[in-house]
Amino acid sequence: DPLVGMFVNTLPMRTPVDVDASFRSVLESVRTTDLAAMANAELAFETIVDELSPSRSDAFAPLTQVWLTLEQPTGDLSRIAFGEGLTATALEAGAPAAKVDLMVSMVAEDDGRDWPGSIVFATDLFDEQTVKRFADQLVRNVSAAAEHPDTIVGDVALLTGEDLDTISAWSNGRTPK
């Protein structure tokens, strides 16, 4: 095709989670939905937005407020074969701006064991401490799901004792420790 550019297939999906289902069951449902969505990935995100014609607001994104991105490692740019006289230099991109309220990005490393990630968040909605707590909870719950996939989703404690102490302090008008 005589077309040059970067194409990112944004597939907006909703995932209802049955609290009485196991992690394994939820993941199977998500996999089925994702594969069906990817079968229609050639449909441009803008076309979906135009077709659905969601309510527009400056307060939130039209279809999604939270993104989960999974990326494959890009490798070293120096290994890319360029034409004669062409070179590539990696540049530091700096801190990205939040496109949505919360964007969790993960990179699938070649060894399949490590999944480094990052979280970009709207600073007018979240503070760094809250996002760090969310990241800790996410890692804890994903690890638990991987270790015990038949655990019922509703049986997993989303909050630690420290989180419960903080909530208790706030609800009783005290400043958390």
PDB file of C-alpha atoms in Angstrom:
ATOM      1  CA  ASP A   1       0.000   0.000   0.000  1.00  0.00           C
ATOM      2  CA  PRO A   2       1.296   3.489  -0.780  1.00  0.00           C
ATOM      3  CA  LEU A   3       0.497   4.595   2.750  1.00  0.00           C
ATOM      4  CA  VAL A   4       3.033   5.505   5.417  1.00  0.00           C
ATOM      5  CA  GLY A   5       2.306   6.078   9.055  1.00  0.00           C
ATOM      6  CA  MET A   6       1.886   4.627  12.490  1.00  0.00           C
ATOM      7  CA  PHE A   7      -1.298   2.686  12.982  1.00  0.00           C
ATOM      8  CA  VAL A   8      -2.441   1.759  16.465  1.00  0.00           C
ATOM      9  CA  ASN A   9      -5.505  -0.422  16.658  1.00  0.00           C
ATOM     10  CA  THR A  10      -7.549   0.966  19.509  1.00  0.00           C
ATOM     11  CA  LEU A  11     -10.314  -1.501  20.294  1.00  0.00           C
ATOM     12  CA  PRO A  12     -12.789  -0.130  22.838  1.00  0.00           C
ATOM     13  CA  MET A  13     -14.287  -3.018  24.802  1.00  0.00           C
ATOM     14  CA  ARG A  14     -16.371  -3.350  27.927  1.00  0.00           C
ATOM     15  CA  THR A  15     -15.739  -6.316  30.152  1.00  0.00           C
ATOM     16  CA  PRO A  16     -18.529  -7.201  32.547  1.00  0.00           C
ATOM     17  CA  VAL A  17     -17.113  -9.176  35.461  1.00  0.00           C
ATOM     18  CA  ASP A  18     -19.301 -11.694  37.267  1.00  0.00           C
ATOM     19  CA  VAL A  19     -18.108 -11.732  40.900  1.00  0.00           C
ATOM     20  CA  ASP A  20     -19.237 -15.365  41.151  1.00  0.00           C
ATOM     21  CA  ALA A  21     -16.997 -16.450  38.252  1.00  0.00           C
ATOM     22  CA  SER A  22     -13.432 -17.692  38.555  1.00  0.00           C
ATOM     23  CA  PHE A  23     -10.494 -15.733  37.186  1.00  0.00           C
ATOM     24  CA  ARG A  24     -10.076 -18.470  34.584  1.00  0.00           C
ATOM     25  CA  SER A  25     -13.677 -18.029  33.431  1.00  0.00           C
ATOM     26  CA  VAL A  26     -13.366 -14.230  33.254  1.00  0.00           C
ATOM     27  CA  LEU A  27     -10.142 -14.526  31.250  1.00  0.00           C
ATOM     28  CA  GLU A  28     -11.774 -16.976  28.821  1.00  0.00           C
ATOM     29  CA  SER A  29     -14.632 -14.510  28.318  1.00  0.00           C
ATOM     30  CA  VAL A  30     -12.190 -11.623  27.789  1.00  0.00           C
ATOM     31  CA  ARG A  31     -10.178 -13.713  25.322  1.00  0.00           C
ATOM     32  CA  THR A  32     -13.304 -14.508  23.287  1.00  0.00           C
ATOM     33  CA  THR A  33     -14.335 -10.832  23.235  1.00  0.00           C
ATOM     34  CA  ASP A  34     -10.818  -9.663  22.344  1.00  0.00           C
ATOM     35  CA  LEU A  35     -10.451 -12.135  19.479  1.00  0.00           C
ATOM     36  CA  ALA A  36     -13.817 -11.085  18.066  1.00  0.00           C
ATOM     37  CA  ALA A  37     -12.824  -7.425  18.341  1.00  0.00           C
ATOM     38  CA  MET A  38      -9.445  -8.054  16.701  1.00  0.00           C
ATOM     39  CA  ALA A  39     -11.215  -9.746  13.803  1.00  0.00           C
ATOM     40  CA  ASN A  40     -12.699  -6.299  13.106  1.00  0.00           C
ATOM     41  CA  ALA A  41      -9.559  -4.289  13.888  1.00  0.00           C
ATOM     42  CA  GLU A  42      -9.464  -2.762  10.406  1.00  0.00           C
ATOM     43  CA  LEU A  43     -12.390  -0.571  11.402  1.00  0.00           C
ATOM     44  CA  ALA A  44     -10.897   2.805  12.378  1.00  0.00           C
ATOM     45  CA  PHE A  45     -11.464   4.002  15.938  1.00  0.00           C
ATOM     46  CA  GLU A  46     -12.759   7.313  14.606  1.00  0.00           C
ATOM     47  CA  THR A  47     -15.363   5.416  12.570  1.00  0.00           C
ATOM     48  CA  ILE A  48     -16.579   3.646  15.707  1.00  0.00           C
ATOM     49  CA  VAL A  49     -16.842   6.967  17.543  1.00  0.00           C
ATOM     50  CA  ASP A  50     -18.724   8.550  14.615  1.00  0.00           C
ATOM     51  CA  GLU A  51     -21.098   5.586  14.312  1.00  0.00           C
ATOM     52  CA  LEU A  52     -21.891   5.379  18.036  1.00  0.00           C
ATOM     53  CA  SER A  53     -22.130   9.151  18.346  1.00  0.00           C
ATOM     54  CA  PRO A  54     -21.528   9.161  22.113  1.00  0.00           C
ATOM     55  CA  SER A  55     -22.277  12.173  24.282  1.00  0.00           C
ATOM     56  CA  ARG A  56     -19.413  14.632  24.061  1.00  0.00           C
ATOM     57  CA  SER A  57     -17.996  16.273  27.131  1.00  0.00           C
ATOM     58  CA  ASP A  58     -14.769  17.992  28.138  1.00  0.00           C
ATOM     59  CA  ALA A  59     -15.017  16.024  31.408  1.00  0.00           C
ATOM     60  CA  PHE A  60     -14.353  12.542  29.976  1.00  0.00           C
ATOM     61  CA  ALA A  61     -13.295  10.623  26.873  1.00  0.00           C
ATOM     62  CA  PRO A  62     -16.239   9.616  24.640  1.00  0.00           C
ATOM     63  CA  LEU A  63     -15.935   5.811  24.820  1.00  0.00           C
ATOM     64  CA  THR A  64     -13.259   4.858  27.301  1.00  0.00           C
ATOM     65  CA  GLN A  65     -11.784   6.315  30.453  1.00  0.00           C
ATOM     66  CA  VAL A  66      -9.317   3.522  31.287  1.00  0.00           C
ATOM     67  CA  TRP A  67      -6.934   1.871  28.832  1.00  0.00           C
ATOM     68  CA  LEU A  68      -4.876  -1.272  29.167  1.00  0.00           C
ATOM     69  CA  THR A  69      -2.168  -1.487  26.536  1.00  0.00           C
ATOM     70  CA  LEU A  70      -0.050  -4.560  25.915  1.00  0.00           C
ATOM     71  CA  GLU A  71       3.044  -4.032  23.833  1.00  0.00           C
ATOM     72  CA  GLN A  72       5.663  -6.270  22.297  1.00  0.00           C
ATOM     73  CA  PRO A  73       9.286  -5.249  22.956  1.00  0.00           C
ATOM     74  CA  THR A  74      10.624  -3.077  20.137  1.00  0.00           C
ATOM     75  CA  GLY A  75      14.252  -4.056  20.501  1.00  0.00           C
ATOM     76  CA  ASP A  76      17.318  -2.009  19.711  1.00  0.00           C
ATOM     77  CA  LEU A  77      16.949   0.508  16.877  1.00  0.00           C
ATOM     78  CA  SER A  78      20.597  -0.005  15.928  1.00  0.00           C
ATOM     79  CA  ARG A  79      19.715  -3.467  14.574  1.00  0.00           C
ATOM     80  CA  ILE A  80      17.288  -2.104  11.993  1.00  0.00           C
ATOM     81  CA  ALA A  81      18.650  -2.170   8.450  1.00  0.00           C
ATOM     82  CA  PHE A  82      18.320   1.268   6.896  1.00  0.00           C
ATOM     83  CA  GLY A  83      19.221   2.449   3.428  1.00  0.00           C
ATOM     84  CA  GLU A  84      22.653   3.856   2.670  1.00  0.00           C
ATOM     85  CA  GLY A  85      23.400   6.988   4.677  1.00  0.00           C
ATOM     86  CA  LEU A  86      20.365   6.677   6.966  1.00  0.00           C
ATOM     87  CA  THR A  87      20.690   6.340  10.724  1.00  0.00           C
ATOM     88  CA  ALA A  88      18.278   6.122  13.628  1.00  0.00           C
ATOM     89  CA  THR A  89      18.748   7.688  17.023  1.00  0.00           C
ATOM     90  CA  ALA A  90      16.496   7.026  20.008  1.00  0.00           C
ATOM     91  CA  LEU A  91      15.235  10.209  21.654  1.00  0.00           C
ATOM     92  CA  GLU A  92      13.983  10.640  25.197  1.00  0.00           C
ATOM     93  CA  ALA A  93      10.244  11.233  24.872  1.00  0.00           C
ATOM     94  CA  GLY A  94       9.671  12.773  28.292  1.00  0.00           C
ATOM     95  CA  ALA A  95       6.561  12.288  30.391  1.00  0.00           C
ATOM     96  CA  PRO A  96       3.515  11.518  28.254  1.00  0.00           C
ATOM     97  CA  ALA A  97       0.263  13.425  28.596  1.00  0.00           C
ATOM     98  CA  ALA A  98      -2.753  11.446  29.787  1.00  0.00           C
ATOM     99  CA  LYS A  99      -5.018  10.621  26.824  1.00  0.00           C
ATOM    100  CA  VAL A 100      -7.640   9.125  29.134  1.00  0.00           C
ATOM    101  CA  ASP A 101      -8.236   9.119  32.901  1.00  0.00           C
ATOM    102  CA  LEU A 102      -5.975   6.126  33.523  1.00  0.00           C
ATOM    103  CA  MET A 103      -3.725   4.214  31.105  1.00  0.00           C
ATOM    104  CA  VAL A 104      -1.942   1.057  32.261  1.00  0.00           C
ATOM    105  CA  SER A 105       0.764  -0.064  29.824  1.00  0.00           C
ATOM    106  CA  MET A 106       2.554  -3.399  29.988  1.00  0.00           C
ATOM    107  CA  VAL A 107       5.382  -4.795  27.862  1.00  0.00           C
ATOM    108  CA  ALA A 108       5.588  -8.537  27.267  1.00  0.00           C
ATOM    109  CA  GLU A 109       9.287  -9.332  27.649  1.00  0.00           C
ATOM    110  CA  ASP A 110      10.852 -12.096  25.572  1.00  0.00           C
ATOM    111  CA  ASP A 111      11.351 -14.355  28.599  1.00  0.00           C
ATOM    112  CA  GLY A 112       7.590 -14.296  29.319  1.00  0.00           C
ATOM    113  CA  ARG A 113       8.241 -13.819  33.025  1.00  0.00           C
ATOM    114  CA  ASP A 114       8.739 -10.076  33.372  1.00  0.00           C
ATOM    115  CA  TRP A 115       6.053  -7.577  32.433  1.00  0.00           C
ATOM    116  CA  PRO A 116       7.420  -4.097  33.127  1.00  0.00           C
ATOM    117  CA  GLY A 117       4.787  -1.433  32.973  1.00  0.00           C
ATOM    118  CA  SER A 118       3.792   2.125  33.586  1.00  0.00           C
ATOM    119  CA  ILE A 119       0.699   4.057  34.502  1.00  0.00           C
ATOM    120  CA  VAL A 120      -0.179   7.432  33.020  1.00  0.00           C
ATOM    121  CA  PHE A 121      -2.956   9.247  34.830  1.00  0.00           C
ATOM    122  CA  ALA A 122      -4.916  12.473  34.740  1.00  0.00           C
ATOM    123  CA  THR A 123      -3.412  14.547  37.544  1.00  0.00           C
ATOM    124  CA  ASP A 124      -6.647  16.473  38.016  1.00  0.00           C
ATOM    125  CA  LEU A 125      -8.336  13.180  38.995  1.00  0.00           C
ATOM    126  CA  PHE A 126      -5.599  11.196  40.771  1.00  0.00           C
ATOM    127  CA  ASP A 127      -2.543  11.902  42.880  1.00  0.00           C
ATOM    128  CA  GLU A 128       0.682   9.910  42.713  1.00  0.00           C
ATOM    129  CA  GLN A 129       0.097   8.134  46.043  1.00  0.00           C
ATOM    130  CA  THR A 130      -3.329   6.869  44.912  1.00  0.00           C
ATOM    131  CA  VAL A 131      -1.915   5.579  41.629  1.00  0.00           C
ATOM    132  CA  LYS A 132       0.953   3.842  43.438  1.00  0.00           C
ATOM    133  CA  ARG A 133      -1.575   2.105  45.716  1.00  0.00           C
ATOM    134  CA  PHE A 134      -3.617   1.119  42.652  1.00  0.00           C
ATOM    135  CA  ALA A 135      -0.463  -0.291  40.990  1.00  0.00           C
ATOM    136  CA  ASP A 136       0.369  -2.320  44.105  1.00  0.00           C
ATOM    137  CA  GLN A 137      -3.193  -3.684  44.206  1.00  0.00           C
ATOM    138  CA  LEU A 138      -3.073  -4.519  40.505  1.00  0.00           C
ATOM    139  CA  VAL A 139       0.206  -6.434  40.825  1.00  0.00           C
ATOM    140  CA  ARG A 140      -1.041  -8.243  43.947  1.00  0.00           C
ATOM    141  CA  ASN A 141      -4.335  -9.286  42.323  1.00  0.00           C
ATOM    142  CA  VAL A 142      -2.861 -10.298  38.968  1.00  0.00           C
ATOM    143  CA  SER A 143      -0.229 -12.367  40.791  1.00  0.00           C
ATOM    144  CA  ALA A 144      -2.958 -14.047  42.872  1.00  0.00           C
ATOM    145  CA  ALA A 145      -4.993 -14.766  39.727  1.00  0.00           C
ATOM    146  CA  ALA A 146      -1.967 -16.287  37.999  1.00  0.00           C
ATOM    147  CA  GLU A 147      -1.160 -18.469  41.012  1.00  0.00           C
ATOM    148  CA  HIS A 148      -4.784 -19.545  41.649  1.00  0.00           C
ATOM    149  CA  PRO A 149      -6.832 -19.126  38.425  1.00  0.00           C
ATOM    150  CA  ASP A 150      -9.846 -21.000  39.807  1.00  0.00           C
ATOM    151  CA  THR A 151     -10.321 -18.490  42.652  1.00  0.00           C
ATOM    152  CA  ILE A 152     -13.705 -16.780  42.571  1.00  0.00           C
ATOM    153  CA  VAL A 153     -13.236 -13.110  41.618  1.00  0.00           C
ATOM    154  CA  GLY A 154     -15.553 -11.877  44.389  1.00  0.00           C
ATOM    155  CA  ASP A 155     -13.494 -13.713  47.020  1.00  0.00           C
ATOM    156  CA  VAL A 156     -10.347 -11.662  46.402  1.00  0.00           C
ATOM    157  CA  ALA A 157      -9.623  -8.902  48.910  1.00  0.00           C
ATOM    158  CA  LEU A 158      -9.055  -5.738  46.911  1.00  0.00           C
ATOM    159  CA  LEU A 159      -7.845  -3.733  49.903  1.00  0.00           C
ATOM    160  CA  THR A 160      -5.019  -4.344  52.334  1.00  0.00           C
ATOM    161  CA  GLY A 161      -5.258  -3.721  56.071  1.00  0.00           C
ATOM    162  CA  GLU A 162      -3.501  -0.374  55.522  1.00  0.00           C
ATOM    163  CA  ASP A 163      -6.126   0.612  52.924  1.00  0.00           C
ATOM    164  CA  LEU A 164      -8.923  -0.283  55.338  1.00  0.00           C
ATOM    165  CA  ASP A 165      -7.253   1.765  58.102  1.00  0.00           C
ATOM    166  CA  THR A 166      -7.057   4.772  55.758  1.00  0.00           C
ATOM    167  CA  ILE A 167     -10.732   4.459  54.792  1.00  0.00           C
ATOM    168  CA  SER A 168     -11.709   4.092  58.435  1.00  0.00           C
ATOM    169  CA  ALA A 169      -9.746   7.229  59.375  1.00  0.00           C
ATOM    170  CA  TRP A 170     -11.375   9.270  56.602  1.00  0.00           C
ATOM    171  CA  SER A 171     -14.858   8.048  57.469  1.00  0.00           C
ATOM    172  CA  ASN A 172     -14.311   9.007  61.127  1.00  0.00           C
ATOM    173  CA  GLY A 173     -13.026  12.480  60.228  1.00  0.00           C
ATOM    174  CA  ARG A 174      -9.392  11.713  61.073  1.00  0.00           C
ATOM    175  CA  THR A 175      -6.323  12.262  58.918  1.00  0.00           C
ATOM    176  CA  PRO A 176      -4.865   8.903  57.821  1.00  0.00           C
ATOM    177  CA  LYS A 177      -1.348   8.012  59.021  1.00  0.00           C
TER     178      LYS A 177
END
